[in-house]
XYZ file of N, CA and C in Angstrom:
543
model
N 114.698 85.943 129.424
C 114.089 85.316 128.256
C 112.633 85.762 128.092
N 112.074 85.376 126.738
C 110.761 86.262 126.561
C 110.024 85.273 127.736
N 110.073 83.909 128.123
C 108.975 83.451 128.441
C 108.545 83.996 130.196
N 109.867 84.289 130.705
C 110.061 85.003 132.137
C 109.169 86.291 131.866
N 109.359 87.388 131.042
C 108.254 88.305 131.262
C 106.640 88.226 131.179
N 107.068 86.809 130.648
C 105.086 86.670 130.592
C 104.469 87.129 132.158
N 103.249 87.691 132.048
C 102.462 87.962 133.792
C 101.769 86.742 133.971
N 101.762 86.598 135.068
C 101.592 85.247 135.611
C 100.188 85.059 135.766
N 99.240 84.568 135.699
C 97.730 84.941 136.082
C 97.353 84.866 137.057
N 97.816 84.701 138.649
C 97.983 85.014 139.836
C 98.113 86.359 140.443
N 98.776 86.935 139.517
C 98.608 88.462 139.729
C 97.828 89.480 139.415
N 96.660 89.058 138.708
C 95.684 89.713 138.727
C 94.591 89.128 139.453
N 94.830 88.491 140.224
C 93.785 87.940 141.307
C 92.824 88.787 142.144
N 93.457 89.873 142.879
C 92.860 90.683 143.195
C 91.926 91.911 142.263
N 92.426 91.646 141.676
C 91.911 93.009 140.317
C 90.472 92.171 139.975
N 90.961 90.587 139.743
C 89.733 90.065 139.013
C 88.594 89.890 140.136
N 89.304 89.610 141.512
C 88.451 89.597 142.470
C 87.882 90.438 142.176
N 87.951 91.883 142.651
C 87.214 92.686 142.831
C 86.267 93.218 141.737
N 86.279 92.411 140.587
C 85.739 92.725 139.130
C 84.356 91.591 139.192
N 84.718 90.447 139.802
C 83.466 89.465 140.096
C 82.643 90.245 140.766
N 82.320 91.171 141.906
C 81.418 91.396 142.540
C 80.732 92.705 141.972
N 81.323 93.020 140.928
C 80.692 94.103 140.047
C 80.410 93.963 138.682
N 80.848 92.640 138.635
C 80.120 92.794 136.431
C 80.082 90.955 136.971
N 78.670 90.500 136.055
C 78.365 89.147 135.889
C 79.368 88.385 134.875
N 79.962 89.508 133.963
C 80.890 89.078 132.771
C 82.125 88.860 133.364
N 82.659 87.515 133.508
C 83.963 86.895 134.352
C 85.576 87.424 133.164
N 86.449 87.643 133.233
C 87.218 87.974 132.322
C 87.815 86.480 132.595
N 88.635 86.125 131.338
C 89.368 84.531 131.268
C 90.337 84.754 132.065
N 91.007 83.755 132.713
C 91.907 83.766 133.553
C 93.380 82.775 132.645
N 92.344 82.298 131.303
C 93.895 81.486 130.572
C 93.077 81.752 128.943
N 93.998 81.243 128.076
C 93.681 81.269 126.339
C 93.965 80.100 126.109
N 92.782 79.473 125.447
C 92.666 78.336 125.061
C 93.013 76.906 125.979
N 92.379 77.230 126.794
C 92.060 75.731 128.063
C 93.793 76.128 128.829
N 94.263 76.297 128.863
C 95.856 76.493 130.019
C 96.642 78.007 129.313
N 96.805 77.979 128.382
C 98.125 79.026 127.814
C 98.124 80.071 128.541
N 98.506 81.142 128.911
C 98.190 82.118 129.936
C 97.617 83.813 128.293
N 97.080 84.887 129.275
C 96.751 85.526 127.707
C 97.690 86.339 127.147
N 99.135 86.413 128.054
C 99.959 86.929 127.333
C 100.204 86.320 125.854
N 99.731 84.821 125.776
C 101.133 83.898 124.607
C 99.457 84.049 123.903
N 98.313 84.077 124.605
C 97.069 84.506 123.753
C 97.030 85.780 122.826
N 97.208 86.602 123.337
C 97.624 88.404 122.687
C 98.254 88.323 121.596
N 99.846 87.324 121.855
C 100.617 87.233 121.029
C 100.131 86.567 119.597
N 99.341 85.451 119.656
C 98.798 84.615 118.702
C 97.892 85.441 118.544
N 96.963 86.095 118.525
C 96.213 86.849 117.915
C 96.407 87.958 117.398
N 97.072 88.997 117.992
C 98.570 89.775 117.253
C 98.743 89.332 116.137
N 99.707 88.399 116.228
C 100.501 87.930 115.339
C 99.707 87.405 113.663
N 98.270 86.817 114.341
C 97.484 86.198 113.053
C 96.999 88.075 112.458
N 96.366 89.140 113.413
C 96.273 89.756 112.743
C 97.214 90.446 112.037
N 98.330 90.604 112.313
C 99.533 91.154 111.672
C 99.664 90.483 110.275
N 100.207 89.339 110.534
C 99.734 88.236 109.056
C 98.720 88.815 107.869
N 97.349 88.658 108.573
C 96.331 89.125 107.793
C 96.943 90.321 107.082
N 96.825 91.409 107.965
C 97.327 92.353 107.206
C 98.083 92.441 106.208
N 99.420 91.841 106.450
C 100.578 91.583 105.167
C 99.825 90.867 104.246
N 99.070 90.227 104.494
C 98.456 89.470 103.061
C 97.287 90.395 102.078
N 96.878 90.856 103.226
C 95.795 92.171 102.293
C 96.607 93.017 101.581
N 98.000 93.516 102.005
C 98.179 94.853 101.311
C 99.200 94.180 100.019
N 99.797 92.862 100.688
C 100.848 91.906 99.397
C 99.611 91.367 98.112
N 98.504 90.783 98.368
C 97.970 90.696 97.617
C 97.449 91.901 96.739
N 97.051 93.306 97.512
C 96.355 93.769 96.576
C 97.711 94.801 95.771
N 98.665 95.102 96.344
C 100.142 95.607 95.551
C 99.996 94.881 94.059
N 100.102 93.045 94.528
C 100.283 92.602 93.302
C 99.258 92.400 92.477
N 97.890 93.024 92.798
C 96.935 92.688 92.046
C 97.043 93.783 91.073
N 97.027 94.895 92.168
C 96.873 96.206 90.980
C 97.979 96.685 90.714
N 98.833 97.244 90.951
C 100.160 97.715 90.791
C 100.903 96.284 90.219
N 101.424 95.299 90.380
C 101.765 94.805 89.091
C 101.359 94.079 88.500
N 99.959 93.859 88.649
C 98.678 93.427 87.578
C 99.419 91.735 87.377
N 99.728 91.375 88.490
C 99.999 89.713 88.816
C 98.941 88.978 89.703
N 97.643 88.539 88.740
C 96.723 88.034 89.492
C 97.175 86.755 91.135
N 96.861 87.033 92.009
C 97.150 86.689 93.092
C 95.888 86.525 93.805
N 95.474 85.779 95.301
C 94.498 85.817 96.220
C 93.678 87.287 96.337
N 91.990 86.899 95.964
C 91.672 87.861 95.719
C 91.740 88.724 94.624
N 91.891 87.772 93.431
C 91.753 88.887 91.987
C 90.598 89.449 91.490
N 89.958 88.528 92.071
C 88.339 88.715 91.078
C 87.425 90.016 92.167
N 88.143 89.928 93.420
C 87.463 91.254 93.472
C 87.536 92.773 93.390
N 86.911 93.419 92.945
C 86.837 94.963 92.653
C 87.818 95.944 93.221
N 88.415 95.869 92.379
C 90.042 97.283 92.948
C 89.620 98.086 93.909
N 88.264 98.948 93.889
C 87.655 99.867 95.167
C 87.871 99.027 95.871
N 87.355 97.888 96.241
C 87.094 96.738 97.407
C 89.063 96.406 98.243
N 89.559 96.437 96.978
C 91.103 95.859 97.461
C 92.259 96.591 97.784
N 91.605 97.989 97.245
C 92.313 99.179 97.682
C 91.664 99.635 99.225
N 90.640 99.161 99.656
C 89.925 99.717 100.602
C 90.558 98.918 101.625
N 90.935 97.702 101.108
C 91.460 96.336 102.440
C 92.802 96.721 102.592
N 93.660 97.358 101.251
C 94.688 97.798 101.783
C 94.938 98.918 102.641
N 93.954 100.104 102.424
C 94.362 101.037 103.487
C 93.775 100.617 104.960
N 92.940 99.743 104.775
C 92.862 99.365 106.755
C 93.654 98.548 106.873
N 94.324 97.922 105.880
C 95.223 96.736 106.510
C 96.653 97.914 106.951
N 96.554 98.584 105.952
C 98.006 99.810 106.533
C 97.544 100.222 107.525
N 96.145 100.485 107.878
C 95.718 101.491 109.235
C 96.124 100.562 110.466
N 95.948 99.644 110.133
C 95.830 98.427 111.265
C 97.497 98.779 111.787
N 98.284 98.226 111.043
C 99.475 98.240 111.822
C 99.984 98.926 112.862
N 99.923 100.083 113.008
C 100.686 101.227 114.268
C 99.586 100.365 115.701
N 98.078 99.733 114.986
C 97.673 99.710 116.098
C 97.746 98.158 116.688
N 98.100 97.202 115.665
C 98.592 95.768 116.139
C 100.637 96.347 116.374
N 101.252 97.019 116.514
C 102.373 97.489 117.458
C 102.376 97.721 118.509
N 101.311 98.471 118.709
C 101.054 98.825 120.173
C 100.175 97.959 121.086
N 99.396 96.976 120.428
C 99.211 96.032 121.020
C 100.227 94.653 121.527
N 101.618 94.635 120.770
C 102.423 94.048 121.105
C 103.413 94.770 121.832
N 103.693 95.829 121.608
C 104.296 96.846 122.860
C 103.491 96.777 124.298
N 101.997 96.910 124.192
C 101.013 96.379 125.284
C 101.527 95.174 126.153
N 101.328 94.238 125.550
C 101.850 92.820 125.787
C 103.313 92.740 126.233
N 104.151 92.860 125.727
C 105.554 92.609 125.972
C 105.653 93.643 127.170
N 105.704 94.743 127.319
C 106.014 95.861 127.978
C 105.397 95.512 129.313
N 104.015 95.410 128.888
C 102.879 95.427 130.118
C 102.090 96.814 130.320
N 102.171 97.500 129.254
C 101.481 98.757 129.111
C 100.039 98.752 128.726
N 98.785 98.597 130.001
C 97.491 98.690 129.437
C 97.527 99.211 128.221
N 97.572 100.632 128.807
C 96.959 101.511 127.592
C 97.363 100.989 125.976
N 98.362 100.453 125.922
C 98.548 99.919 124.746
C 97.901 99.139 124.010
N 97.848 98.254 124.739
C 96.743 97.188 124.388
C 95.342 97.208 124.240
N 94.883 98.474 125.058
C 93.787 99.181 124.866
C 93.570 99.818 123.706
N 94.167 100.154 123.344
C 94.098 101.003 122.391
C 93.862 100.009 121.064
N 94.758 98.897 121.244
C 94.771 97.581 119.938
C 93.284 96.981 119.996
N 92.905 97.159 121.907
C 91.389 96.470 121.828
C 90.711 97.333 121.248
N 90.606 98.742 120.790
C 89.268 99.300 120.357
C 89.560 99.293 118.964
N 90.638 99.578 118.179
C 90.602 99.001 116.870
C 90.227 97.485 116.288
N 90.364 96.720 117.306
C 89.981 95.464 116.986
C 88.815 95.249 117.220
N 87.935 96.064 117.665
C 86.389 96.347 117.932
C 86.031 96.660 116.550
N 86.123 97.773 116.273
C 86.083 98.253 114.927
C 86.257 97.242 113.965
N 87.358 96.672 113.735
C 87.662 95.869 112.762
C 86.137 94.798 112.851
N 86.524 94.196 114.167
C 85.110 93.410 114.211
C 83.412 93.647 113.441
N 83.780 94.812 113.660
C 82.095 95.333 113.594
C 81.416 95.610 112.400
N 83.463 96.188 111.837
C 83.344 96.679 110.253
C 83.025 95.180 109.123
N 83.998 94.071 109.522
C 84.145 92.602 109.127
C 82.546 92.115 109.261
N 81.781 91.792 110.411
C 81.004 91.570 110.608
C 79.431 92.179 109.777
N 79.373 93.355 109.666
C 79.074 94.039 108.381
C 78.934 93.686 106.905
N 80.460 93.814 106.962
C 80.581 93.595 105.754
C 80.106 92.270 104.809
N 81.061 91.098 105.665
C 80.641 89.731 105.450
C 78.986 89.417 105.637
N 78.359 89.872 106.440
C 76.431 89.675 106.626
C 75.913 90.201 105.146
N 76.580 91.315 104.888
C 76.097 92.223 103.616
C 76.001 91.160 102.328
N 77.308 90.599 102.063
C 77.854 89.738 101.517
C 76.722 88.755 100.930
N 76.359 88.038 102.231
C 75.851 86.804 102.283
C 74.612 87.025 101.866
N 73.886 88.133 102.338
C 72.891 88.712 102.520
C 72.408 88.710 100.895
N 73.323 89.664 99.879
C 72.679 90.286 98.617
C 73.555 88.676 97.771
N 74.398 87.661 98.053
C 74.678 87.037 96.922
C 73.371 85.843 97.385
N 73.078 85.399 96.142
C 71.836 84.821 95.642
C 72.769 83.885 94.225
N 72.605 82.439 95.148
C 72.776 81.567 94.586
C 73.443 81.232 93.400
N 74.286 82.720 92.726
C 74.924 82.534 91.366
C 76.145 82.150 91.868
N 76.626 81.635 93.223
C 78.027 81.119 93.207
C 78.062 79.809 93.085
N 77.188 78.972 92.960
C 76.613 77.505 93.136
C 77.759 77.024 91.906
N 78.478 76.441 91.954
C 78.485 75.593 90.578
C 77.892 75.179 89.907
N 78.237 75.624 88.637
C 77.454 74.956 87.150
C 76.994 73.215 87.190
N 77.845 72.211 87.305
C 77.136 71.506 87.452
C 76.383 70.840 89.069
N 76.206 71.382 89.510
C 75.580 71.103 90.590
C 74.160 71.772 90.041
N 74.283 72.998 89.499
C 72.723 73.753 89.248
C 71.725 72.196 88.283
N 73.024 71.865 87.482
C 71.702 70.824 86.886
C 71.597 69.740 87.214
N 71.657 69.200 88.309
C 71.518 68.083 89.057
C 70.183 68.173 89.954
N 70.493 69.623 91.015
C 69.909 69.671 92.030
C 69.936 71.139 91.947
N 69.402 72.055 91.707
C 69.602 73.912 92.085
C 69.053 74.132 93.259
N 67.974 73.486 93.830
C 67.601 74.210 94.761
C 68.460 73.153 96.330
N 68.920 72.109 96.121
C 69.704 71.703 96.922
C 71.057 72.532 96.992
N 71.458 72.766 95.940
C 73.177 73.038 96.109
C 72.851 74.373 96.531
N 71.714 75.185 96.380
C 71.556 76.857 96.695
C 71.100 76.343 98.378
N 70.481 75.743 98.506
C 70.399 75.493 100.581
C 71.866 75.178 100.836
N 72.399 74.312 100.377
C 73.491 73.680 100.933
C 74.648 75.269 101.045
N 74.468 75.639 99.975
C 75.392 76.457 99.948
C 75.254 77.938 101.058
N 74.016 78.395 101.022
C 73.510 79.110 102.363
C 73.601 78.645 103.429
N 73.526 77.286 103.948
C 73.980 76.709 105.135
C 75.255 76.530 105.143
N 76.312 76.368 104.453
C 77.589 76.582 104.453
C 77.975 77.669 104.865
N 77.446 78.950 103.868
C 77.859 80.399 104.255
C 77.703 80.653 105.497
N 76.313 80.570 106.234
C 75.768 80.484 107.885
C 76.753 80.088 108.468
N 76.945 79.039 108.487
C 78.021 78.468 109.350
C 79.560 78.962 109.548
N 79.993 79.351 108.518
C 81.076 80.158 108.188
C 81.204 81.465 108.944
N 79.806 82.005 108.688
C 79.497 83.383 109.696
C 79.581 83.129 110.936
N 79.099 81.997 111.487
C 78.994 81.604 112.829
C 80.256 80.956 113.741
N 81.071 80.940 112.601
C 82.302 80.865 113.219
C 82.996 81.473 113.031
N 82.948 82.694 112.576
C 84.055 83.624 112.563
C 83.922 84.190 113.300
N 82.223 84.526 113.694
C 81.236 85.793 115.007
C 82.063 84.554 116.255
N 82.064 83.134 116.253
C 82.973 82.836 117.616
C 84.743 83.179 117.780
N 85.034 82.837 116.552
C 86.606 83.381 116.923
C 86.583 84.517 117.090
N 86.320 85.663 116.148
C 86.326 87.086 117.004
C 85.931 87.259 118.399
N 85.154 87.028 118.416
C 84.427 87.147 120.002
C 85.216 86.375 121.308
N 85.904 85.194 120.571
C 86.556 84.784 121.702
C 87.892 85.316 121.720
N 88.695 85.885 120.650
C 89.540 87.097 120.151
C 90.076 88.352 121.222
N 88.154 88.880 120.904
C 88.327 89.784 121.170
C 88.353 89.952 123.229
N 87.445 88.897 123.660
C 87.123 88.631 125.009
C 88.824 88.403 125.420
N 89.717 87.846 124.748
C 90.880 87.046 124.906
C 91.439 88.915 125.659
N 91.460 90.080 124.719
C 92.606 90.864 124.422
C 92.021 91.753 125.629
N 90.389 91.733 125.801
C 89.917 92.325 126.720
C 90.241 92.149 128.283
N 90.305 90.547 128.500
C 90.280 90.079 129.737
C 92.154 90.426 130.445
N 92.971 90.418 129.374
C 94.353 90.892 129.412
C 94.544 92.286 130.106
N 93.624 92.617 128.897
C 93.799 94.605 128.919
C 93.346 94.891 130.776
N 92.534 94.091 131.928
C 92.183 94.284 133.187
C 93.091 93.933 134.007
């Protein structure tokens, strides 16, 4: 059964041993307070796989059959661009589940450095984002109530948003890393 091939986290005991007395950076020994990081890999896999199907289903139906869907209002360059990394992505969220199931580092290695990328590119992008929009997303009536409240409120919203996505990636990515040893 799938749950018998999971690796047990006992068996990298020695590996991790010998990884404490050479890097201060501890790799996790479970995903999310007990789960072990095989069923971790998998859930993160799996959400990015998701993602993907939704980038390339949404932007099919945005532009090709011009059926406004998630993500209409932004710029065809922009949605054509999410679709070809969301296509790029796949061969390399496969082999990160071939990684996982199999037990083939290199596989999973390979899913960790695209998911670096992805990170770095996302991270980028979204700062850029936040960075050049200036307060015209505020709602109309909020501007005449309060403008310069709903424009803080709304920058501290965005912040925060950033600040939790920079933790799920990061704990993501630490998740696929600490596996990949």
């Amino acid at each position: 059964p799938f749950w018998g091939r999971l690796r047990a986290p006992g068996r990298l005991r020695s590996r991790r041993a010998a990884m404490a007395k050479a890097s201060p950076v501890q790799p996790l020994e479970y995903f999310c307070c007990g789960c072990s990081l095989d069923i971790g890999c998998w859930v993160i896999l799996t959400i990015h796989l998701m993602m993907s199907i939704l980038y390339i289903g949404s932007t099919v139906l945005n532009i090709v059959f011009d059926e406004p869907t998630v993500g209409a209002e932004v710029a065809p360059v922009v949605q054509a661009f999410n679709c070809g990394y969301a296509l790029a992505s796949l061969p390399f969220i496969l082999s990160g589940f071939s990684g996982v199931k199999f037990g083939h580092e290199s596989h999973l290695r390979i899913y960790l450095y695209w998911m670096l990328l992805t990170f770095c590119l996302d991270t980028t992008f979204v700062t850029m984002d936040l960075l050049q929009r200036n307060c015209s997303s505020v709602p109309k009536f909020l501007l005449t109530t309060g403008a310069a409240f709903a424009c803080g409120l709304t920058r501290l919203v965005s912040g925060v948003t950033l600040l939790m996505y920079l933790a799920f990636m990061g704990y993501a990515t630490f998740t696929v890393w600490s596996r990949c040893l």
